[in-house]
């Protein structure tokens, strides 16, 4: 059973930056497409960014140009660099790994952006 552990969340002022990390274990990390999702209070979980096993990236329109997803297969880690943060980015951010029928989630890390 794969395991994902997020870190790097916190409180930041609007315009600031944070880098989230997601460390994977108990899986062949390089096979997996990795995603970052977020869920704000009272809202549904939404996809923020995806990176395929081959390194292709996709982003939700609201974060394009501000967030960058990357992966280091040697470290079994995926990152989300978040710049120019806005109060509306406030949410719990979750890491996800998918490959064939396998689908794993991390426990989430809180990101709070103050205005």
C-alpha angles and dihedrals in degrees: 000000000000121000129206125189121189126203140166102068123133147119119311136166121249110278092030132115139237133180118213121201130198118195116201128203139170092036140081091256098193091063094058133090106224126211140185117213132177137203122198121200110284094005137100122261111265135195113250105174141352133199120189126218087260094051101258111148135206131182139193109252094247093065102036111127092016106060129052126193120202139163137212108202092187089061096036088233137129122199137202114201109198119194133174090023119200131201088250089064088069108121146106107281119214132195119219134190124197133182124152104314095342115106120170133179134198124225094254136243125234120240117189122184116193123206 
